[in-house]
Amino acid sequence: MDRAQFVEMDRQDPLAGFRARFAIPEPDIIYLDGNSLGRMPLAVTERMEQVAQEWSQGLVRSWGEGWMDMPHRIGDKIAQVIGAGPGEVLLADSTTVCLYKLVSAALAARPERTVIVTDDLNFPSDLYILQAVATEAGAEVRVVQSQDGLSIDADELDMALGPEVALVSLSHTAFKSGFLYDGAAITALAQQHGAWMLWDLSHSAGAVPVALNEWGAEMAVGCTYKYLNGGPGAPAYLYARSGLHPELTNPIPGWLGHADPFSFDLNYSSQPGIGRMTTGTPPIVAMAMVEPGIDLVLEAGIEKLREKSIRQTDLLVSLWREKLEGLGVSLRSPQRVERRGSHVSLGHPDGLQIARWLIEERNVIPDFRKPDSIRFGVTPLYTTYAELWDAVEALREGLESGDYRRTDTHSVSVT
Ligand SMILES: *Cc1c(COP(=O)(O)O)cnc(C)c1O
């Protein structure tokens, strides 16, 4: 392979035009961290201006002119990205808080079952929440251990399931290795044991096809600031299958989830639909910024995005084999594309130092996850093929020259 081939792939890329829809003030920076914070869609600037007008001119009247409905309207758009129906997705809170609400509601709905099953590839926040809710509910968390630290077989999960399990809560794509569960098969497995299935889609939505309705999943959560490009700390979303809504009790109820908020009734009675999961007044300014990124994902189409993402992560794996494996870099992601999300993790004992060197000396921005993984995230809306070639070349040069060893990592906080 050579660079010219990668340039040619960019020329033939049917999604190439989407890159121009993002703010890219420094085109020389190779951004491979869209799986942590997506780039800013250009339409966000316009939307910010518009929200400022709605606030300054419309004042409180704007609540009746689109603000009140925003968590549902944008939720319905996210639903199209994750294979859910209208009225099943609500934009609300952080992912962590959304997870708390759903897990708590799931356990309360089925008190005869007292175990939550998850795995050790899941995101720390998810484990904290599962543990906290289990403690509150007098339940227990069972954590399936990955044998290789990268993936988990359906059989291994199966062994942890039984009639005592209320809920299986997993990340659809694992944040460290990028391992991708078979959503349909695992949902079916959980349900064979009578458990509800909850997917955390943070590393999937916008990059990997998700079909919650088709899988029959009961619940899901996910963030909007990764492949959905919703901005730093953008509100997350929660999904609950429509038939379940009557069974779900919001553990943090609030006046805007009340059936009739403006009755100012001192006794709580919840809305019939997904709106019952509302806690307080939604963060309208932040929510409005989420929409442009989702629109771009819908316009491109998730199948096309996945196609490009597979091709790009496959090329990264090929380049790793050709140029990096002999330099002591291991592949810390699954080799099989069907089991891999949209990032490739590369392992090296000096991973943190190498990642910092790439950022500081070579304008390549990956991220680092302990103990040794450098994550190269591919965002098919704006990652070019040439960038992948250049990033791997930079990494190869750093390893061959040993230059990266001069980089100081003492002051690093966010990686
Ligand atoms: C990024 C991510 C989160 C983020 O949680 P917040 O509460 O929104 O900060 C949660 N779960 C997973 C799997 C993630 O990848």
Coordinates of N, CA and C in Angstrom, one line a residue, residues 162-360:
G162 N -29.8 -16.4 34.6 CA -30.7 -17.4 35.2 C -32.0 -16.7 35.6
P163 N -32.9 -17.4 36.3 CA -34.2 -16.8 36.6 C -34.2 -15.7 37.6
E164 N -33.0 -15.5 38.2 CA -32.9 -14.4 39.2 C -32.4 -13.1 38.6
V165 N -32.1 -13.1 37.3 CA -31.6 -11.9 36.7 C -32.7 -11.0 36.2
A166 N -32.7 -9.8 36.7 CA -33.7 -8.8 36.3 C -33.3 -8.1 35.0
L167 N -32.0 -7.8 34.9 CA -31.5 -6.9 33.8 C -30.1 -7.3 33.4
V168 N -29.9 -7.3 32.0 CA -28.5 -7.4 31.5 C -28.2 -6.0 30.9
S169 N -27.1 -5.4 31.4 CA -26.8 -4.0 31.0 C -25.3 -4.0 30.5
L170 N -25.2 -3.7 29.2 CA -23.9 -3.8 28.5 C -23.7 -2.6 27.6
S171 N -22.4 -2.3 27.4 CA -22.1 -1.4 26.3 C -22.1 -2.2 25.0
H172 N -22.8 -1.6 24.0 CA -22.9 -2.3 22.7 C -21.5 -2.3 22.1
T173 N -20.8 -1.2 22.1 CA -19.4 -1.2 21.7 C -18.6 -0.8 22.9
A174 N -17.6 -1.6 23.2 CA -16.8 -1.4 24.4 C -15.8 -0.2 24.2
F175 N -15.8 0.7 25.2 CA -15.0 1.9 25.0 C -13.5 1.7 24.8
K176 N -13.0 0.6 25.4 CA -11.5 0.5 25.3 C -11.1 -0.3 24.0
S177 N -11.6 -1.5 23.9 CA -11.2 -2.3 22.7 C -12.0 -2.1 21.5
G178 N -13.2 -1.5 21.6 CA -14.0 -1.3 20.4 C -14.8 -2.6 20.1
F179 N -14.7 -3.6 21.0 CA -15.5 -4.9 20.8 C -17.0 -4.5 20.6
L180 N -17.6 -5.2 19.6 CA -19.0 -4.9 19.3 C -19.8 -6.2 19.6
Y181 N -20.8 -6.1 20.5 CA -21.7 -7.2 20.7 C -22.6 -7.4 19.5
D182 N -23.1 -8.6 19.4 CA -24.2 -8.9 18.4 C -25.5 -8.5 19.1
G183 N -26.0 -7.3 18.8 CA -27.2 -6.8 19.6 C -28.4 -7.7 19.5
A184 N -28.7 -8.3 18.4 CA -29.9 -9.1 18.3 C -29.7 -10.4 19.1
A185 N -28.5 -11.1 18.9 CA -28.3 -12.3 19.6 C -28.2 -12.2 21.1
I186 N -27.6 -11.1 21.6 CA -27.5 -11.0 23.1 C -28.8 -10.6 23.7
T187 N -29.5 -9.7 23.0 CA -30.9 -9.4 23.5 C -31.7 -10.6 23.6
A188 N -31.7 -11.5 22.6 CA -32.5 -12.7 22.6 C -32.0 -13.6 23.7
L189 N -30.7 -13.7 24.0 CA -30.2 -14.5 25.0 C -30.7 -14.0 26.4
A190 N -30.6 -12.7 26.6 CA -31.1 -12.2 27.9 C -32.6 -12.5 28.1
Q191 N -33.3 -12.4 27.0 CA -34.8 -12.6 27.1 C -35.2 -14.1 27.3
Q192 N -34.3 -15.0 26.8 CA -34.5 -16.4 27.0 C -34.6 -16.7 28.5
H193 N -33.8 -15.9 29.3 CA -33.8 -16.1 30.7 C -34.8 -15.1 31.4
G194 N -35.6 -14.5 30.6 CA -36.6 -13.6 31.2 C -36.0 -12.3 31.7
A195 N -34.8 -12.0 31.4 CA -34.2 -10.7 31.8 C -34.5 -9.6 30.8
W196 N -34.5 -8.3 31.3 CA -34.6 -7.2 30.3 C -33.2 -6.9 29.9
M197 N -33.2 -6.3 28.7 CA -31.9 -5.9 28.1 C -31.7 -4.4 28.0
L198 N -30.6 -3.9 28.5 CA -30.4 -2.5 28.4 C -29.0 -2.3 27.7
W199 N -29.0 -1.6 26.6 CA -27.8 -1.3 25.8 C -27.3 0.1 26.1
D200 N -26.0 0.3 26.4 CA -25.4 1.6 26.3 C -24.8 1.8 24.9
L201 N -25.4 2.8 24.2 CA -25.0 2.9 22.8 C -24.0 4.1 22.6
S202 N -23.4 4.5 23.6 CA -22.5 5.7 23.5 C -21.5 5.6 22.4
H203 N -20.9 4.4 22.3 CA -19.9 4.3 21.2 C -20.4 3.6 19.9
S204 N -21.7 3.6 19.8 CA -22.3 2.9 18.6 C -23.1 3.9 17.8
A205 N -23.9 4.7 18.5 CA -24.9 5.6 17.7 C -24.1 6.5 16.8
G206 N -24.5 6.5 15.6 CA -23.8 7.3 14.6 C -22.7 6.7 13.8
A207 N -22.3 5.5 14.3 CA -21.2 4.8 13.6 C -21.5 3.3 13.3
V208 N -22.4 2.7 14.0 CA -22.7 1.3 13.9 C -24.2 1.2 13.8
P209 N -24.8 0.4 12.9 CA -26.2 0.2 12.9 C -26.7 -0.4 14.2
V210 N -27.8 0.2 14.7 CA -28.5 -0.3 15.9 C -29.9 -0.5 15.6
A211 N -30.6 -1.6 16.0 CA -32.0 -1.8 15.7 C -32.7 -2.2 16.9
L212 N -32.9 -1.3 17.8 CA -33.5 -1.6 19.1 C -34.8 -2.3 19.0
N213 N -35.7 -1.8 18.1 CA -37.0 -2.4 18.0 C -37.0 -3.8 17.4
E214 N -36.1 -3.9 16.4 CA -36.0 -5.2 15.8 C -35.4 -6.3 16.7
W215 N -34.4 -5.8 17.5 CA -33.8 -6.7 18.5 C -34.8 -7.0 19.6
G216 N -35.8 -6.1 19.8 CA -36.7 -6.3 20.9 C -36.1 -5.8 22.3
A217 N -35.1 -5.0 22.2 CA -34.5 -4.5 23.5 C -35.4 -3.7 24.3
E218 N -35.4 -3.9 25.6 CA -36.3 -3.1 26.5 C -35.8 -1.7 26.7
M219 N -34.5 -1.5 26.8 CA -34.0 -0.2 27.2 C -32.7 0.1 26.6
A220 N -32.4 1.4 26.5 CA -31.0 1.8 26.0 C -30.8 3.3 26.5
V221 N -29.5 3.6 26.6 CA -29.0 4.9 26.8 C -27.9 5.2 25.9
G222 N -27.5 6.5 25.8 CA -26.3 6.8 25.0 C -26.0 8.3 25.1
C223 N -24.8 8.6 24.8 CA -24.4 10.0 24.8 C -24.5 10.6 23.3
T224 N -24.5 11.9 23.2 CA -24.6 12.5 21.9 C -23.3 13.3 21.5
Y225 N -22.3 13.2 22.3 CA -21.1 14.1 22.0 C -20.0 13.3 21.3
K226 N -20.2 12.0 21.1 CA -19.2 11.2 20.4 C -19.5 11.2 18.9
Y227 N -19.9 10.1 18.3 CA -20.2 10.1 16.8 C -21.4 10.9 16.4
L228 N -22.2 11.4 17.4 CA -23.3 12.2 17.0 C -23.0 13.7 17.0
N229 N -21.7 14.0 17.4 CA -21.2 15.4 17.3 C -22.1 16.5 17.9
G230 N -22.6 16.2 19.1 CA -23.5 17.1 19.8 C -22.9 18.2 20.7
G231 N -21.5 18.1 20.9 CA -20.8 19.1 21.7 C -20.5 18.7 23.1
P232 N -19.5 19.4 23.7 CA -19.0 19.0 25.0 C -20.1 18.9 26.1
G233 N -20.3 17.8 26.7 CA -21.3 17.6 27.8 C -22.7 17.7 27.2
A234 N -22.9 17.5 26.0 CA -24.3 17.5 25.4 C -25.2 16.5 26.1
P235 N -26.5 16.8 26.2 CA -27.4 15.9 26.9 C -27.4 14.5 26.2
A236 N -27.7 13.5 27.0 CA -27.7 12.2 26.5 C -29.2 11.8 26.2
Y237 N -29.4 10.5 25.8 CA -30.8 10.1 25.6 C -31.0 8.8 26.3
L238 N -32.3 8.6 26.5 CA -32.7 7.3 27.0 C -33.9 6.7 26.1
Y239 N -33.9 5.4 26.0 CA -34.9 4.7 25.2 C -35.6 3.7 26.1
A240 N -36.9 3.6 26.0 CA -37.6 2.5 26.6 C -38.7 2.0 25.7
R241 N -38.8 0.7 25.4 CA -39.8 0.2 24.5 C -41.2 0.7 24.9
S242 N -42.0 1.1 23.9 CA -43.2 1.8 24.2 C -44.1 1.0 25.1
G243 N -44.2 -0.3 24.9 CA -45.1 -1.1 25.7 C -44.8 -1.1 27.2
L244 N -43.6 -0.8 27.5 CA -43.1 -0.8 28.9 C -43.4 0.4 29.7
H245 N -43.7 1.5 29.0 CA -43.8 2.8 29.7 C -44.6 2.8 31.0
P246 N -45.8 2.2 30.9 CA -46.7 2.2 32.1 C -46.0 1.5 33.3
E247 N -45.0 0.6 33.1 CA -44.4 -0.1 34.2 C -43.2 0.7 34.8
L248 N -42.8 1.8 34.2 CA -41.6 2.4 34.6 C -41.8 3.6 35.5
T249 N -41.2 3.6 36.7 CA -41.3 4.7 37.7 C -40.0 5.4 37.6
N250 N -40.1 6.7 37.4 CA -38.9 7.6 37.4 C -38.4 7.8 38.9
P251 N -37.1 7.4 39.2 CA -36.7 7.5 40.5 C -36.3 9.0 40.9
I252 N -36.2 9.8 39.9 CA -36.0 11.3 40.2 C -37.1 12.0 39.5
P253 N -38.3 11.9 40.0 CA -39.4 12.6 39.3 C -39.3 14.1 39.4
G254 N -39.9 14.8 38.4 CA -39.9 16.2 38.5 C -41.1 16.8 37.9
W255 N -41.3 18.1 38.1 CA -42.6 18.6 37.7 C -42.9 18.5 36.2
L256 N -41.8 18.6 35.3 CA -42.1 18.5 33.9 C -42.3 17.1 33.4
G257 N -42.2 16.1 34.3 CA -42.6 14.7 33.9 C -44.0 14.4 34.4
H258 N -44.6 15.4 35.1 CA -46.0 15.2 35.6 C -47.0 15.2 34.5
A259 N -48.0 14.5 34.6 CA -49.1 14.5 33.6 C -49.6 15.8 33.2
D260 N -49.6 16.7 34.2 CA -50.1 18.1 33.9 C -49.3 19.1 34.7
P261 N -48.1 19.4 34.2 CA -47.2 20.2 35.0 C -47.7 21.5 35.5
F262 N -48.6 22.2 34.7 CA -49.0 23.5 35.1 C -50.3 23.5 36.0
S263 N -50.6 22.3 36.4 CA -51.6 22.2 37.5 C -50.9 22.4 38.8
F264 N -49.6 22.3 38.8 CA -48.8 22.5 40.0 C -49.3 21.7 41.2
D265 N -49.8 20.5 40.8 CA -50.3 19.5 41.7 C -49.2 19.1 42.7
L266 N -49.5 19.0 44.0 CA -48.4 18.7 44.9 C -48.2 17.1 45.0
N267 N -49.1 16.4 44.4 CA -48.9 15.0 44.3 C -48.5 14.6 42.9
Y268 N -47.5 13.7 42.8 CA -47.0 13.3 41.5 C -47.8 12.3 40.8
S269 N -48.1 12.6 39.6 CA -48.7 11.5 38.7 C -48.0 11.7 37.4
S270 N -47.4 10.6 36.8 CA -46.5 10.8 35.7 C -47.3 10.8 34.4
Q271 N -46.6 11.4 33.4 CA -47.0 11.4 32.0 C -47.1 9.9 31.6
P272 N -48.0 9.6 30.6 CA -48.1 8.3 30.1 C -46.9 7.7 29.4
G273 N -46.2 8.6 28.6 CA -45.2 8.1 27.7 C -43.8 8.2 28.3
I274 N -42.8 8.3 27.3 CA -41.4 8.4 27.7 C -41.1 9.7 28.5
G275 N -42.0 10.7 28.3 CA -41.8 11.9 29.1 C -41.8 11.8 30.6
R276 N -42.3 10.6 31.0 CA -42.3 10.4 32.5 C -40.9 10.3 33.0
M277 N -39.9 10.1 32.2 CA -38.5 10.1 32.6 C -37.9 11.4 32.7
T278 N -38.7 12.5 32.4 CA -38.1 13.9 32.6 C -37.9 14.2 34.1
T279 N -36.8 14.9 34.3 CA -36.6 15.3 35.7 C -37.0 16.7 36.0
G280 N -36.2 17.6 35.5 CA -36.6 19.0 35.7 C -36.6 19.7 34.3
T281 N -36.4 21.0 34.3 CA -36.4 21.8 33.1 C -35.2 21.4 32.2
P282 N -35.5 21.0 31.0 CA -34.4 20.6 30.1 C -33.4 21.7 29.7
P283 N -32.2 21.4 29.6 CA -31.2 22.4 29.2 C -31.3 22.7 27.7
I284 N -32.2 23.6 27.4 CA -32.6 24.0 26.0 C -31.4 24.4 25.1
V285 N -30.5 25.2 25.7 CA -29.4 25.7 24.9 C -28.5 24.6 24.4
A286 N -28.2 23.7 25.3 CA -27.3 22.5 25.0 C -28.1 21.6 24.1
M287 N -29.3 21.4 24.3 CA -30.1 20.4 23.5 C -30.2 20.9 22.0
A288 N -30.4 22.2 21.9 CA -30.5 22.7 20.5 C -29.2 22.4 19.7
M289 N -28.1 22.4 20.4 CA -26.8 22.2 19.7 C -26.6 20.7 19.2
V290 N -27.5 19.8 19.8 CA -27.3 18.4 19.4 C -27.9 18.1 18.0
E291 N -28.9 18.9 17.7 CA -29.7 18.6 16.5 C -28.8 18.6 15.1
P292 N -28.0 19.6 14.9 CA -27.3 19.5 13.6 C -26.4 18.3 13.4
G293 N -25.8 17.8 14.4 CA -25.0 16.5 14.3 C -25.8 15.3 13.9
I294 N -27.0 15.3 14.5 CA -27.9 14.1 14.2 C -28.4 14.2 12.8
D295 N -28.7 15.5 12.4 CA -29.2 15.7 11.0 C -28.2 15.2 10.0
L296 N -26.9 15.4 10.3 CA -25.8 15.0 9.4 C -25.8 13.5 9.3
V297 N -25.9 12.8 10.4 CA -25.8 11.4 10.5 C -27.0 10.8 9.7
L298 N -28.2 11.4 9.9 CA -29.4 10.9 9.1 C -29.3 11.1 7.6
E299 N -28.7 12.3 7.3 CA -28.5 12.6 5.9 C -27.6 11.6 5.2
A300 N -26.5 11.3 5.9 CA -25.5 10.4 5.3 C -26.0 9.0 5.3
G301 N -26.8 8.6 6.3 CA -27.3 7.2 6.3 C -26.4 6.3 7.1
I302 N -26.9 5.6 8.1 CA -26.1 4.8 9.0 C -25.4 3.6 8.2
E303 N -26.1 3.1 7.2 CA -25.5 2.0 6.5 C -24.2 2.4 5.7
K304 N -24.3 3.6 5.1 CA -23.1 4.1 4.4 C -22.0 4.5 5.4
L305 N -22.4 5.0 6.5 CA -21.4 5.4 7.5 C -20.6 4.1 8.0
R306 N -21.4 3.1 8.2 CA -20.8 1.8 8.7 C -19.9 1.2 7.6
E307 N -20.3 1.3 6.4 CA -19.5 0.8 5.3 C -18.1 1.4 5.3
K308 N -18.2 2.8 5.4 CA -16.9 3.5 5.3 C -16.1 3.2 6.6
S309 N -16.8 3.2 7.7 CA -16.1 2.9 9.0 C -15.4 1.6 9.0
I310 N -16.1 0.6 8.4 CA -15.5 -0.8 8.3 C -14.2 -0.7 7.5
R311 N -14.4 -0.1 6.3 CA -13.2 0.0 5.4 C -12.1 0.7 6.1
Q312 N -12.4 1.8 6.8 CA -11.3 2.5 7.4 C -10.6 1.8 8.6
T313 N -11.4 1.1 9.4 CA -10.8 0.4 10.5 C -10.1 -0.8 10.0
D314 N -10.6 -1.4 8.9 CA -9.8 -2.5 8.3 C -8.5 -2.1 7.8
L315 N -8.5 -0.9 7.2 CA -7.2 -0.4 6.7 C -6.2 -0.1 7.8
L316 N -6.8 0.4 8.9 CA -5.9 0.6 10.1 C -5.3 -0.7 10.6
V317 N -6.1 -1.7 10.6 CA -5.6 -3.0 11.0 C -4.5 -3.5 10.0
S318 N -4.8 -3.3 8.7 CA -3.8 -3.7 7.7 C -2.5 -3.0 7.9
L319 N -2.6 -1.7 8.1 CA -1.4 -0.8 8.3 C -0.6 -1.2 9.5
W320 N -1.4 -1.5 10.6 CA -0.8 -2.0 11.8 C 0.1 -3.2 11.5
R321 N -0.5 -4.2 10.8 CA 0.2 -5.4 10.5 C 1.5 -5.2 9.7
E322 N 1.3 -4.3 8.7 CA 2.4 -4.0 7.8 C 3.5 -3.2 8.5
K323 N 3.2 -2.2 9.3 CA 4.2 -1.2 9.7 C 4.4 -1.2 11.2
L324 N 3.5 -1.7 12.0 CA 3.7 -1.4 13.5 C 3.9 -2.7 14.3
E325 N 3.4 -3.8 13.8 CA 3.4 -5.0 14.6 C 4.9 -5.4 14.9
G326 N 5.8 -5.2 13.9 CA 7.2 -5.5 14.1 C 7.9 -4.5 15.0
L327 N 7.2 -3.4 15.4 CA 7.8 -2.4 16.2 C 7.3 -2.5 17.7
G328 N 6.7 -3.6 18.0 CA 6.2 -3.9 19.4 C 4.8 -3.3 19.7
V329 N 4.1 -3.0 18.6 CA 2.7 -2.6 18.9 C 1.7 -3.7 18.7
S330 N 0.9 -3.9 19.7 CA -0.1 -5.0 19.6 C -1.5 -4.5 19.2
L331 N -2.3 -5.3 18.6 CA -3.7 -4.9 18.2 C -4.6 -5.2 19.4
R332 N -5.2 -4.2 20.0 CA -6.0 -4.4 21.2 C -7.5 -4.2 20.8
S333 N -7.8 -4.5 19.6 CA -9.2 -4.5 19.1 C -9.5 -5.9 18.4
P334 N -10.7 -6.3 18.3 CA -11.0 -7.5 17.6 C -10.6 -7.4 16.1
Q335 N -10.1 -8.5 15.6 CA -9.7 -8.5 14.1 C -11.0 -8.6 13.2
R336 N -12.0 -9.3 13.7 CA -13.2 -9.5 12.8 C -14.0 -8.2 12.8
V337 N -14.3 -7.7 11.6 CA -15.0 -6.5 11.4 C -16.4 -6.5 12.1
E338 N -17.1 -7.7 12.0 CA -18.4 -7.7 12.6 C -18.4 -7.5 14.1
R339 N -17.3 -7.8 14.7 CA -17.2 -7.6 16.1 C -16.4 -6.4 16.5
R340 N -16.3 -5.4 15.6 CA -15.5 -4.2 15.9 C -16.3 -3.0 15.6
G341 N -16.3 -2.0 16.5 CA -17.0 -0.7 16.3 C -16.1 0.2 15.4
S342 N -16.1 1.5 15.8 CA -15.5 2.4 14.8 C -14.1 2.9 15.3
H343 N -13.5 2.2 16.3 CA -12.1 2.6 16.6 C -11.2 1.4 16.7
V344 N -9.9 1.7 16.6 CA -9.0 0.6 16.6 C -8.0 1.0 17.8
S345 N -7.8 0.1 18.7 CA -6.9 0.3 19.8 C -5.6 -0.4 19.6
L346 N -4.5 0.4 19.8 CA -3.2 -0.2 19.6 C -2.4 -0.2 20.9
G347 N -1.9 -1.3 21.3 CA -1.2 -1.4 22.6 C 0.3 -1.3 22.5
H348 N 0.8 -0.5 23.4 CA 2.3 -0.3 23.6 C 2.6 0.0 25.0
P349 N 3.6 -0.5 25.6 CA 3.9 -0.2 27.0 C 4.1 1.3 27.2
D350 N 4.6 2.0 26.2 CA 4.7 3.5 26.4 C 3.6 4.3 25.8
G351 N 2.4 3.6 25.7 CA 1.3 4.2 25.0 C 1.0 5.7 25.3
L352 N 1.0 6.0 26.6 CA 0.6 7.4 27.0 C 1.6 8.4 26.4
Q353 N 2.9 8.0 26.5 CA 3.9 8.9 26.0 C 3.9 9.1 24.5
I354 N 3.6 8.0 23.9 CA 3.5 8.0 22.4 C 2.3 8.8 22.0
A355 N 1.1 8.7 22.7 CA -0.1 9.4 22.3 C 0.2 10.9 22.5
R356 N 0.9 11.3 23.6 CA 1.2 12.7 23.8 C 2.2 13.2 22.7
W357 N 3.1 12.4 22.4 CA 4.1 12.8 21.3 C 3.4 13.1 20.0
L358 N 2.4 12.2 19.7 CA 1.7 12.3 18.4 C 0.9 13.7 18.4
I359 N 0.3 14.0 19.6 CA -0.4 15.2 19.7 C 0.5 16.5 19.6
E360 N 1.5 16.4 20.4 CA 2.4 17.6 20.6 C 3.3 17.8 19.4

